[in-house]
Short mmCIF file of C-alpha atoms in Angstrom, two decimals:
data_model
loop_
_atom_site.label_atom_id
_atom_site.label_comp_id
_atom_site.label_asym_id
_atom_site.label_seq_id
_atom_site.Cartn_x
_atom_site.Cartn_y
_atom_site.Cartn_z
CA MET A 203 0.53 -17.11 -4.96
CA ALA A 204 -2.29 -15.95 -2.82
CA GLY A 205 -5.30 -18.63 -4.04
CA ASP A 206 -5.51 -18.09 -7.84
CA ALA A 207 -3.95 -15.28 -9.07
CA LEU A 208 0.04 -14.94 -9.29
CA VAL A 209 1.05 -11.07 -8.19
CA LEU A 210 3.50 -10.34 -10.64
CA PHE A 211 4.31 -6.82 -9.62
CA GLU A 212 3.97 -4.37 -6.27
CA VAL A 213 3.86 -1.14 -6.66
CA ASP A 214 3.83 1.48 -3.66
CA ILE A 215 1.21 4.75 -4.29
CA CYS A 216 1.74 7.78 -2.03
CA VAL A 217 -1.69 10.30 -2.14
CA PRO A 218 -2.18 13.29 -1.01
CA ALA A 219 -4.22 14.04 1.84
CA GLN A 220 -5.30 17.21 4.28
CA GLN A 221 -6.52 16.83 8.03
CA PHE A 222 -8.44 19.61 9.32
CA ARG A 223 -10.21 20.53 12.17
CA ILE A 224 -13.83 20.51 11.73
CA GLU A 225 -16.40 22.41 14.15
CA TYR A 226 -19.98 20.83 14.20
CA SER A 227 -23.30 19.58 15.82
CA LEU A 228 -25.02 16.37 16.15
CA ILE A 229 -28.75 16.00 17.09
CA GLU A 230 -28.44 12.48 18.87
CA LYS A 231 -31.27 10.49 20.31
CA GLY A 232 -30.45 9.52 23.90
CA GLY A 233 -32.04 7.91 26.80
CA LEU A 234 -33.86 9.27 29.98
CA PRO A 235 -33.88 8.41 33.66
CA PHE A 236 -34.66 5.39 34.89
CA VAL A 237 -37.63 7.02 36.60
CA SER A 238 -38.42 8.88 33.77
CA GLU A 239 -38.00 6.62 31.53
CA PHE A 240 -40.24 3.97 33.15
CA LEU A 241 -43.24 6.52 33.71
CA LEU A 242 -43.59 7.24 30.24
CA ARG A 243 -43.56 3.44 29.33
CA LEU A 244 -46.14 2.92 32.06
CA LEU A 245 -48.08 5.06 30.62
CA LYS A 246 -47.55 3.87 27.02
CA VAL A 247 -49.45 0.92 27.84
CA SER A 248 -52.29 2.83 29.33
CA PRO A 249 -53.38 6.33 31.12
CA LEU A 250 -53.39 6.64 34.74
CA MET A 251 -54.39 8.98 37.70
CA SER A 252 -52.12 10.46 39.50
CA ALA A 253 -52.90 8.24 42.51
CA ASP A 254 -52.53 4.66 40.85
CA ILE A 255 -48.90 6.31 39.49
CA ALA A 256 -47.86 7.12 42.95
CA ARG A 257 -49.13 3.94 44.49
CA TYR A 258 -46.92 2.13 42.01
CA PHE A 259 -43.41 3.92 42.12
CA GLY A 260 -44.69 4.46 46.07
CA PHE A 261 -43.73 8.19 45.46
CA THR A 262 -44.99 10.24 47.90
CA SER A 263 -47.79 13.51 46.56
CA LYS A 264 -44.72 15.66 46.39
CA GLU A 265 -42.09 13.41 43.81
CA LEU A 266 -45.11 12.65 41.55
CA SER A 267 -45.06 16.39 40.59
CA ALA A 268 -41.23 16.73 40.75
CA ALA A 269 -41.82 13.54 37.98
CA LEU A 270 -44.59 14.43 35.96
CA THR A 271 -43.13 18.83 35.72
CA PRO A 272 -41.28 18.65 33.00
CA PHE A 273 -42.94 16.17 30.96
CA PHE A 274 -46.47 18.85 31.51
CA GLN A 275 -43.64 22.30 30.42
CA LYS A 276 -42.79 20.15 27.48
CA GLY A 277 -46.32 19.38 26.26
CA GLU A 278 -45.84 15.01 26.16
CA VAL A 279 -48.14 14.56 28.78
CA SER A 280 -51.57 16.28 28.80
CA VAL A 281 -54.89 15.22 31.91
CA GLN A 282 -57.30 13.93 29.98
CA PRO A 283 -61.43 14.70 31.07
CA ASP A 284 -61.36 12.09 32.80
CA GLY A 285 -58.73 13.55 34.69
CA ARG A 286 -56.62 10.50 33.78
CA ILE A 287 -53.06 11.58 32.72
CA ALA A 288 -51.65 10.39 29.51
CA LEU A 289 -49.40 10.98 26.74
CA SER A 290 -49.73 13.48 24.51
CA GLU A 291 -48.89 13.18 20.69
CA LYS A 292 -45.42 14.88 21.60
CA GLY A 293 -44.77 12.24 23.94
CA LEU A 294 -46.03 9.48 21.47
CA ARG A 295 -42.89 10.42 19.63
CA LEU A 296 -40.97 10.03 22.00
CA PHE A 297 -41.50 6.00 21.56
CA SER A 298 -39.54 5.38 17.88
CA GLY A 299 -41.58 2.73 15.42
CA ASN A 300 -42.34 -0.03 17.68
CA GLU A 301 -39.28 0.79 20.60
CA ASP A 302 -40.13 0.08 23.76
CA SER A 303 -37.87 2.26 26.08
CA PRO A 304 -37.98 6.76 24.86
CA SER A 305 -35.56 8.91 23.46
CA VAL A 306 -34.74 12.25 23.50
CA LYS A 307 -32.86 14.51 20.98
CA SER A 308 -30.42 16.78 21.85
CA ARG A 309 -27.79 19.01 20.51
CA GLN A 310 -24.22 18.27 21.13
CA GLU A 311 -21.25 20.67 19.42
CA TYR A 312 -18.35 18.73 18.50
CA ARG A 313 -14.78 20.05 17.31
CA ARG A 314 -12.44 16.71 15.90
CA SER A 315 -9.58 15.89 13.34
CA PHE A 316 -10.45 14.11 10.09
CA THR A 317 -8.08 13.24 6.99
CA PHE A 318 -9.74 13.36 3.52
CA ASP A 319 -7.26 12.41 0.64
CA LEU A 320 -6.67 15.39 -1.60
CA LEU A 321 -8.09 13.26 -5.58
CA THR A 322 -11.43 11.16 -4.75
CA PHE A 323 -12.13 13.32 -0.73
CA SER A 324 -12.38 9.48 0.16
CA TYR A 325 -12.41 9.37 4.20
CA LEU A 326 -9.03 7.84 5.39
CA GLY A 327 -9.29 8.39 9.54
CA GLY A 328 -9.06 11.11 11.85
CA ARG A 329 -5.70 11.35 13.10
CA ILE A 330 -3.30 9.87 11.07
CA SER A 331 0.35 9.92 10.61
CA SER A 332 1.45 10.59 6.91
CA ALA A 333 2.92 7.73 5.28
CA SER A 334 6.91 8.06 4.38
CA THR A 335 7.68 8.48 0.61
CA LYS A 336 10.60 7.04 0.19
CA ARG A 337 10.23 3.91 -1.89
CA ALA A 338 7.26 5.33 -3.19
CA VAL A 339 5.18 6.60 -6.42
CA LEU A 340 3.84 9.89 -5.50
CA LEU A 341 0.65 11.23 -7.03
CA ASP A 342 -0.23 15.17 -7.25
CA ALA A 343 -3.62 16.33 -6.50
CA GLY A 344 -2.23 20.16 -8.40
CA VAL A 345 -2.39 23.56 -7.29
CA GLU A 346 -6.49 24.36 -8.11
CA VAL A 347 -7.48 21.24 -5.28
CA ARG A 348 -5.30 22.43 -3.06
CA ALA A 349 -6.88 26.29 -3.09
CA VAL A 350 -10.56 24.83 -2.50
CA SER A 351 -9.63 21.86 0.10
CA GLN A 352 -11.69 22.90 2.57
CA GLN A 353 -14.96 23.97 1.03
CA ARG A 354 -14.49 20.40 -0.85
CA ALA A 355 -13.58 19.12 3.05
CA VAL A 356 -17.26 20.01 3.53
CA GLY A 357 -18.68 18.18 1.29
CA ALA A 358 -16.29 14.91 2.46
CA PHE A 359 -17.21 15.73 5.21
CA GLN A 360 -21.51 15.28 4.44
CA ASN A 361 -21.02 12.87 1.31
CA ASN A 362 -19.06 10.23 4.53
CA LEU A 363 -20.21 10.78 7.74
CA HIS A 364 -22.38 7.51 7.56
CA GLU A 365 -18.72 5.54 7.28
CA ILE A 366 -16.96 8.06 9.71
CA PHE A 367 -19.81 7.10 11.81
CA ARG A 368 -19.23 3.86 11.33
CA ARG A 369 -15.83 4.08 12.54
CA GLY A 370 -16.77 5.47 15.96
CA ASP A 371 -15.11 8.87 14.25
CA LEU A 372 -17.68 10.81 14.36
CA THR A 373 -18.32 11.66 17.98
CA GLY A 374 -15.23 9.21 19.83
CA GLN A 375 -16.80 6.59 20.78
CA ASP A 376 -18.20 3.01 18.63
CA GLN A 377 -21.40 3.10 18.44
CA GLN A 378 -24.05 0.81 16.76
CA ASN A 379 -28.19 2.39 16.80
CA SER A 380 -28.55 4.81 13.93
CA VAL A 381 -26.17 7.62 12.54
CA PRO A 382 -26.82 11.02 14.39
CA GLU A 383 -28.43 13.64 12.43
CA LEU A 384 -25.72 16.71 11.32
CA TYR A 385 -27.45 20.16 12.49
CA LYS A 386 -24.70 22.26 10.76
CA ILE A 387 -20.90 22.41 10.30
CA SER A 388 -19.33 25.71 12.19
CA ASP A 389 -15.94 26.05 10.92
CA VAL A 390 -13.92 23.66 8.74
CA ARG A 391 -9.41 24.42 8.97
CA LYS A 392 -6.44 23.05 7.37
CA SER A 393 -4.71 21.75 9.82
CA SER A 394 -1.81 19.64 8.00
CA ASP A 395 -0.73 18.21 4.80
CA VAL A 396 -0.74 14.29 4.55
CA CYS A 397 0.18 11.69 2.63
CA PHE A 398 -1.98 8.36 2.52
CA LEU A 399 0.12 4.82 1.04
CA VAL A 400 -1.81 2.57 -0.91
CA GLU A 401 0.14 -0.86 -1.02
CA GLU A 402 -1.13 -1.49 -5.28
CA ALA A 403 -0.66 -5.68 -6.57
CA LEU A 404 -0.61 -5.69 -9.69
CA CYS A 405 -2.08 -9.87 -10.50
CA LEU A 406 -2.79 -12.39 -12.73
CA ASP A 407 -5.55 -14.44 -12.62
CA ALA A 408 -4.90 -18.03 -13.60
CA ASP A 409 -8.51 -19.11 -14.69
CA SER A 410 -9.25 -16.12 -16.90
CA LEU A 411 -5.60 -14.96 -17.46
CA ASP A 412 -6.92 -11.09 -17.04
CA LEU A 413 -4.32 -8.69 -15.32
CA SER A 414 -5.35 -6.46 -12.84
CA PHE A 415 -4.25 -4.20 -9.79
CA GLU A 416 -5.07 -5.49 -6.27
CA VAL A 417 -5.62 -3.16 -3.48
CA LYS A 418 -4.31 -4.82 -0.24
CA LYS A 419 -4.72 -1.15 1.60
CA GLY A 420 -6.19 1.88 -0.35
CA ILE A 421 -8.54 4.44 -0.66
CA ALA A 422 -12.12 4.12 -1.99
CA GLU A 423 -12.01 2.65 -6.28
CA GLU A 424 -12.83 6.31 -7.79
CA GLU A 425 -12.30 7.01 -10.82
CA GLU A 426 -9.93 10.74 -10.34
CA TYR A 427 -7.86 8.18 -8.59
CA PHE A 428 -7.45 5.44 -11.15
CA GLU A 429 -6.45 8.31 -14.09
CA ARG A 430 -3.78 9.58 -11.65
CA ARG A 431 -2.29 6.81 -10.90
CA ALA A 432 -2.51 4.90 -14.83
CA ALA A 433 -1.12 8.55 -16.09
CA MET A 434 1.86 8.30 -13.22
CA LEU A 435 2.84 4.31 -13.91
CA HIS A 436 2.70 5.76 -17.12
CA SER A 437 4.87 7.91 -17.42
CA LEU A 438 7.70 5.53 -15.12
CA ASN A 439 7.00 2.25 -17.18
CA GLY A 440 9.55 3.24 -20.24
CA ARG A 441 9.17 2.14 -24.18
CA ASP A 442 8.28 -0.61 -25.36
CA ASN A 443 10.97 -3.42 -25.17
CA VAL A 444 10.56 -6.39 -26.44
CA ASP A 445 12.88 -7.14 -28.68
CA ASN A 446 15.43 -6.15 -26.46
CA VAL A 447 14.09 -8.62 -23.82
CA VAL A 448 14.49 -11.52 -26.71
CA ARG A 449 17.83 -10.66 -28.07
CA LEU A 450 19.13 -10.92 -23.94
CA ALA A 451 17.84 -14.08 -24.21
CA ASP A 452 19.21 -15.15 -27.17
CA ARG A 453 23.08 -14.00 -26.31
CA LEU A 454 21.63 -16.06 -22.13
CA GLY A 455 20.79 -19.26 -24.56
CA ASP A 456 17.43 -18.96 -23.14
CA SER A 457 14.49 -20.15 -25.67
CA GLU A 458 11.99 -20.43 -22.73
CA THR A 459 11.88 -16.83 -22.97
CA ILE A 460 11.62 -16.82 -26.48
CA ASP A 461 9.07 -19.01 -27.02
CA THR A 462 6.89 -17.27 -24.31
CA LEU A 463 7.53 -13.68 -26.32
CA SER A 464 7.35 -15.30 -29.82
CA SER A 465 3.71 -13.82 -30.26
CA GLY A 466 5.03 -10.42 -29.40
CA TRP A 467 4.04 -10.56 -25.90
CA MET A 468 3.80 -12.36 -22.96
CA ASP A 469 2.25 -15.77 -22.82
CA PHE A 470 0.47 -15.93 -19.92
CA ARG A 471 -1.15 -18.38 -20.02
CA GLY A 472 2.11 -20.65 -20.53
CA VAL A 473 3.29 -18.77 -17.62
CA ALA A 474 0.30 -19.95 -15.02
CA GLN A 475 0.31 -23.30 -15.41
CA ARG A 476 4.11 -23.04 -15.16
CA ALA A 477 3.94 -20.70 -12.19
CA LEU A 478 1.14 -23.44 -10.83
CA SER A 479 4.29 -26.31 -11.12
CA PHE A 480 6.79 -24.36 -9.32
CA GLY A 481 8.10 -23.34 -12.49
CA LEU A 482 10.38 -25.85 -12.86
CA ASP A 483 12.61 -25.32 -16.69
CA GLU A 484 12.99 -29.65 -17.87
CA ARG A 485 14.89 -28.51 -21.04
CA ARG A 486 17.18 -27.22 -18.57
CA GLY A 487 17.12 -28.57 -14.86
CA ASP A 488 16.23 -24.07 -14.23
CA VAL A 489 13.47 -22.71 -12.03
CA ARG A 490 11.56 -20.23 -13.76
CA ILE A 491 10.18 -17.14 -11.46
CA TYR A 492 7.40 -14.68 -12.50
CA GLY A 493 7.15 -11.54 -10.78
CA SER A 494 9.47 -9.29 -9.15
CA LEU A 495 12.47 -10.30 -7.23
CA GLN A 496 11.46 -8.78 -3.89
CA LEU A 497 8.44 -10.74 -3.74
CA ASN A 498 8.07 -13.26 -0.93
CA ARG A 499 7.78 -15.98 -3.07
CA ASN A 500 11.07 -15.63 -4.89
CA TRP A 501 13.44 -13.57 -2.50
CA ASP A 502 13.02 -16.91 -0.04
CA GLN A 503 15.04 -18.48 -3.19
CA VAL A 504 17.80 -16.43 -3.02
CA CYS A 505 18.31 -16.77 0.21
CA SER A 506 18.11 -20.67 0.87
CA LEU A 507 20.45 -20.71 -2.39
CA LEU A 508 22.25 -17.67 -0.40
CA LYS A 509 22.98 -19.93 2.63
CA LYS A 510 23.27 -23.13 0.81
CA HIS A 511 26.04 -21.53 -1.24
CA HIS A 512 27.88 -19.65 2.45
CA GLU A 513 28.30 -22.62 3.64
CA LYS A 514 30.49 -24.56 0.27
CA THR A 515 32.22 -21.31 0.10
CA SER A 516 32.84 -21.07 3.94
CA ASP A 517 34.37 -24.65 4.29
CA SER A 518 36.80 -24.54 0.80
CA GLU A 519 40.33 -22.81 0.42
CA ARG A 520 39.84 -19.85 -0.35
CA GLU A 521 41.40 -16.55 0.28
CA VAL A 522 39.34 -13.75 -1.36
CA ALA A 523 35.72 -13.11 -1.20
CA THR A 524 33.33 -14.71 -3.18
CA ARG A 525 31.64 -12.16 -5.53
CA LEU A 526 28.14 -11.02 -5.10
CA THR A 527 26.40 -8.34 -7.74
CA TRP A 528 23.09 -6.90 -7.58
CA LEU A 529 22.22 -5.33 -10.59
CA ALA A 530 19.55 -3.21 -11.07
CA PRO A 531 17.16 -2.63 -14.70
CA CYS A 532 16.89 0.79 -16.30
CA SER A 533 14.02 0.38 -18.90
CA HIS A 534 11.54 1.87 -16.43
CA GLY A 535 11.10 3.96 -13.25
CA LEU A 536 9.13 1.32 -11.18
CA TRP A 537 12.49 -1.09 -9.40
CA GLY A 538 12.33 -0.60 -6.07
CA LYS A 539 9.09 1.37 -5.38
CA SER A 540 7.69 -0.80 -3.19
CA SER A 541 8.27 -1.49 1.18
CA ARG A 542 8.98 -5.10 -0.50
CA HIS A 543 11.92 -4.02 -2.09
CA GLY A 544 13.28 -1.71 1.48
CA GLN A 545 12.72 -5.19 3.37
CA ALA A 546 15.11 -7.03 0.69
CA LEU A 547 17.59 -4.96 1.13
CA SER A 548 17.35 -5.49 5.01
CA LYS A 549 18.10 -9.63 4.60
CA PHE A 550 20.77 -8.32 1.26
CA VAL A 551 23.06 -6.29 4.36
CA GLU A 552 22.74 -9.91 6.54
CA PHE A 553 23.83 -11.48 4.26
CA ALA A 554 27.19 -9.51 3.16
CA GLY A 555 28.11 -9.12 5.90
CA LEU A 556 29.03 -13.22 6.99
CA LYS A 557 31.88 -14.37 7.19
CA SER A 558 33.81 -17.00 6.56
CA LYS A 559 34.51 -19.94 8.88
CA ARG A 560 37.86 -20.63 8.08
CA ASN A 561 39.53 -16.57 8.11
CA ASP A 562 36.59 -14.92 9.90
CA ARG A 563 37.06 -12.52 6.59
CA HIS A 564 33.42 -11.15 4.83
CA ALA A 565 32.57 -14.12 2.64
CA PHE A 566 31.05 -12.04 0.06
CA GLU A 567 32.70 -9.54 -1.94
CA VAL A 568 29.23 -7.01 -2.48
CA GLU A 569 27.48 -4.59 -4.96
CA ILE A 570 24.78 -3.62 -5.80
CA LEU A 571 25.18 -1.68 -9.20
CA ILE A 572 22.93 1.56 -10.25
CA PRO A 573 22.41 2.63 -13.23
CA LEU A 574 22.74 5.89 -14.13
CA SER A 575 22.23 8.40 -17.27
CA SER A 576 25.92 9.40 -16.99
CA SER A 577 28.53 10.74 -14.80
CA ASN A 578 26.84 13.29 -14.01
CA ASP A 579 23.50 12.08 -13.54
CA TRP A 580 23.29 13.69 -9.82
CA GLN A 581 19.93 12.98 -9.64
CA SER A 582 19.79 9.26 -10.54
CA LYS A 583 22.58 8.89 -7.74
CA LYS A 584 20.42 10.33 -5.32
CA ALA A 585 17.12 8.30 -5.57
CA ALA A 586 19.22 5.18 -5.32
CA ASN A 587 20.78 6.62 -2.31
CA ASN A 588 17.45 7.10 -0.59
CA ASP A 589 15.13 4.18 -2.29
CA CYS A 590 18.38 1.78 -1.21
CA ALA A 591 19.46 3.76 1.87
CA GLU A 592 19.81 0.53 3.81
CA ALA A 593 22.50 -0.88 1.55
CA LYS A 594 23.94 2.39 0.77
CA GLU A 595 27.95 1.38 1.49
CA TYR A 596 27.58 -1.17 -1.43
CA LEU A 597 25.59 0.85 -4.20
CA HIS A 598 27.93 0.95 -7.36
CA GLY A 599 27.14 2.77 -10.42
CA PHE A 600 27.44 2.45 -14.52
CA VAL A 601 26.69 4.50 -17.12
CA GLU A 602 23.49 2.62 -18.70
CA SER A 603 23.53 0.76 -21.61
CA GLU A 604 21.24 -0.47 -23.75
CA THR A 605 21.92 -4.15 -24.17
CA LEU A 606 21.13 -4.43 -20.31
CA ALA A 607 18.31 -1.95 -19.91
CA PRO A 608 15.80 -4.61 -19.33
CA LEU A 609 17.77 -6.90 -16.82
CA GLU A 610 18.17 -7.69 -12.95
CA VAL A 611 20.22 -9.52 -11.80
CA PHE A 612 21.69 -11.25 -8.74
CA MET A 613 24.73 -13.75 -8.77
CA LEU A 614 27.09 -15.71 -7.10
CA SER A 615 30.11 -15.29 -8.92
CA GLY A 616 30.31 -19.08 -10.10
CA CYS A 617 27.75 -20.48 -7.27
CA PHE A 618 24.06 -19.21 -8.92
CA ALA A 619 23.13 -16.04 -10.95
CA VAL A 620 19.29 -15.26 -10.77
CA VAL A 621 18.42 -14.15 -14.12
CA ILE A 622 14.84 -11.45 -14.08
CA TYR A 623 14.30 -9.82 -17.93
CA HIS A 624 11.84 -6.81 -17.14
CA LEU A 625 9.28 -6.65 -20.05
CA VAL A 626 7.10 -3.83 -20.91
CA VAL A 627 4.63 -3.40 -23.29
CA PRO A 628 3.06 0.11 -22.45
CA ASP A 629 0.33 0.01 -24.22
CA ARG A 630 -1.18 -3.84 -22.89
CA TYR A 631 0.68 -3.32 -19.11
CA PRO A 632 0.36 -1.07 -16.83
CA VAL A 633 3.63 -1.90 -15.32
CA PRO A 634 6.96 -3.90 -16.36
CA ILE A 635 6.13 -7.90 -15.96
CA PRO A 636 9.69 -9.64 -14.28
CA PHE A 637 10.05 -12.78 -15.64
CA GLY A 638 13.29 -14.91 -15.79
CA TYR A 639 14.78 -18.21 -14.74
CA ILE A 640 17.05 -19.49 -11.32
CA THR A 641 20.42 -21.36 -12.44
CA GLU A 642 23.28 -23.00 -10.48
CA ASP A 643 24.44 -24.41 -14.67
CA PRO A 644 27.86 -23.29 -14.20
CA ALA A 645 28.45 -22.70 -17.69
CA ARG A 646 25.03 -20.80 -17.47
CA VAL A 647 26.71 -18.53 -14.84
CA ARG A 648 29.57 -17.92 -16.34
CA ASN A 649 27.86 -16.68 -19.61
CA VAL A 650 25.76 -14.47 -16.80
CA GLU A 651 28.48 -12.94 -15.42
CA GLY A 652 30.30 -13.11 -18.58
CA LEU A 653 27.68 -11.15 -20.31
CA VAL A 654 27.63 -7.97 -17.52
CA ARG A 655 31.07 -8.13 -16.91
CA SER A 656 31.74 -7.35 -20.47
CA ILE A 657 28.95 -4.28 -20.66
CA LEU A 658 30.61 -3.03 -17.28
CA ASP A 659 34.43 -2.97 -18.89
CA GLU A 660 33.31 -0.67 -22.24
CA TYR A 661 33.71 2.51 -22.53
CA SER A 662 30.21 5.20 -22.89
CA SER A 663 29.71 7.35 -25.26
CA GLU A 664 31.57 9.62 -22.67
CA ASN A 665 34.77 7.35 -23.69
CA LYS A 666 34.91 6.82 -20.00
CA PRO A 667 34.69 3.66 -18.67
CA ARG A 668 30.62 2.61 -18.13
CA TYR A 669 31.36 1.51 -14.47
CA LEU A 670 32.12 4.28 -12.26
CA GLY A 671 32.96 2.90 -8.79
CA ARG A 672 30.94 3.83 -5.53
CA LEU A 673 28.16 5.82 -5.49
CA ALA A 674 29.43 7.33 -2.61
CA ASP A 675 32.95 7.82 -3.77
CA LEU A 676 31.99 10.09 -6.76
CA ASN A 677 32.74 13.61 -7.21
CA GLY A 678 29.37 15.43 -5.94
CA ASN A 679 27.49 12.73 -4.50
CA LYS A 680 25.54 13.24 -1.74
#
């Protein structure tokens, strides 16, 4: 938990963007050579006779003429009736405001790369690398926007000129002075399509109990992005499943969850209080957890339990590996859509490779259970292989069940179980609200494992076993 905000759900959003090669001209202010600058600064103090100027700088008459001629030609100095040389009005304008040093304007030509997203046309940087679309929700800009993106890029370049300058991308140098004047844009060409990753986190404010997204890295917060994000998340969020969660909690003997959902939605005041007290369920000794399993504060607890029980099982006389199961939910399409999921999978694979101290066999028999709409659901198999690529060899499929739909379970047989309900209330929450408990109570662990195994042993509507086996072994799997 960061500060007084409790992160509940993270999701990575891929925003379409394009890089453009833009040719443009700037009117820039620059300094003068040392002698020329101090000559003008001297004349700003007071008009002087040419002999006085030559004496001050130690010039010969020829050197003085060479120094003054360019200023005479540009009309920046003139000779007064009394013979003294003075700055003209044009020469005085070389000194901006109360500045002591003169500056001159010059026109410079540039050709550089700039990247803008295609939803809000915010400036993302110069030449940026495209983000991976793996484990991310993809937004679409639409054909119409892409068709006119070069014209839109012209306006985006002008509107974001201050930001581009601030980042040092306008001229390729860090800038500390004022923004140069844009003289003209000569040419704009699209060079490439890229994806820009926005890492979003739905957070609960512990004081106000408000839910809101906290953008960790993102684009300008504009209405177009909000609307596209909301529409895509809504399409993936699934249907209201409060009743299903309550039935599951009842079946698992979880009265705490039933109380939490007694009003028909989440009691966030109770959630905030329990989260701040580290989630101890005094009625059972279980630990209540809030937010996605892959969040650091939750995943760290899982890793600690695995280490603890690996030590115990390694020292036992067991000849067979202990089954380690990770059951994915199917009540929504947002499970695993964050970079944090990949990090958790990598750690999971590390544990999968642990050996028993006594017989040098693998300590765990590992499976990640992926829900499929049917045995022929190749699209979901492909998505699972993509989103869970780090652990591809451990992926197993099963035909989804309405009973298990809201449930995510991480359990080591006979040792511990992590139960996560994925609460979906689309009219109230833009993403699922994961919450649940961790138990090491043998009876409760058996209850969770018994529920999962009994469902997997059922026959589906295809009159085939619900459990399908390893994804890699299924016909048609790529």
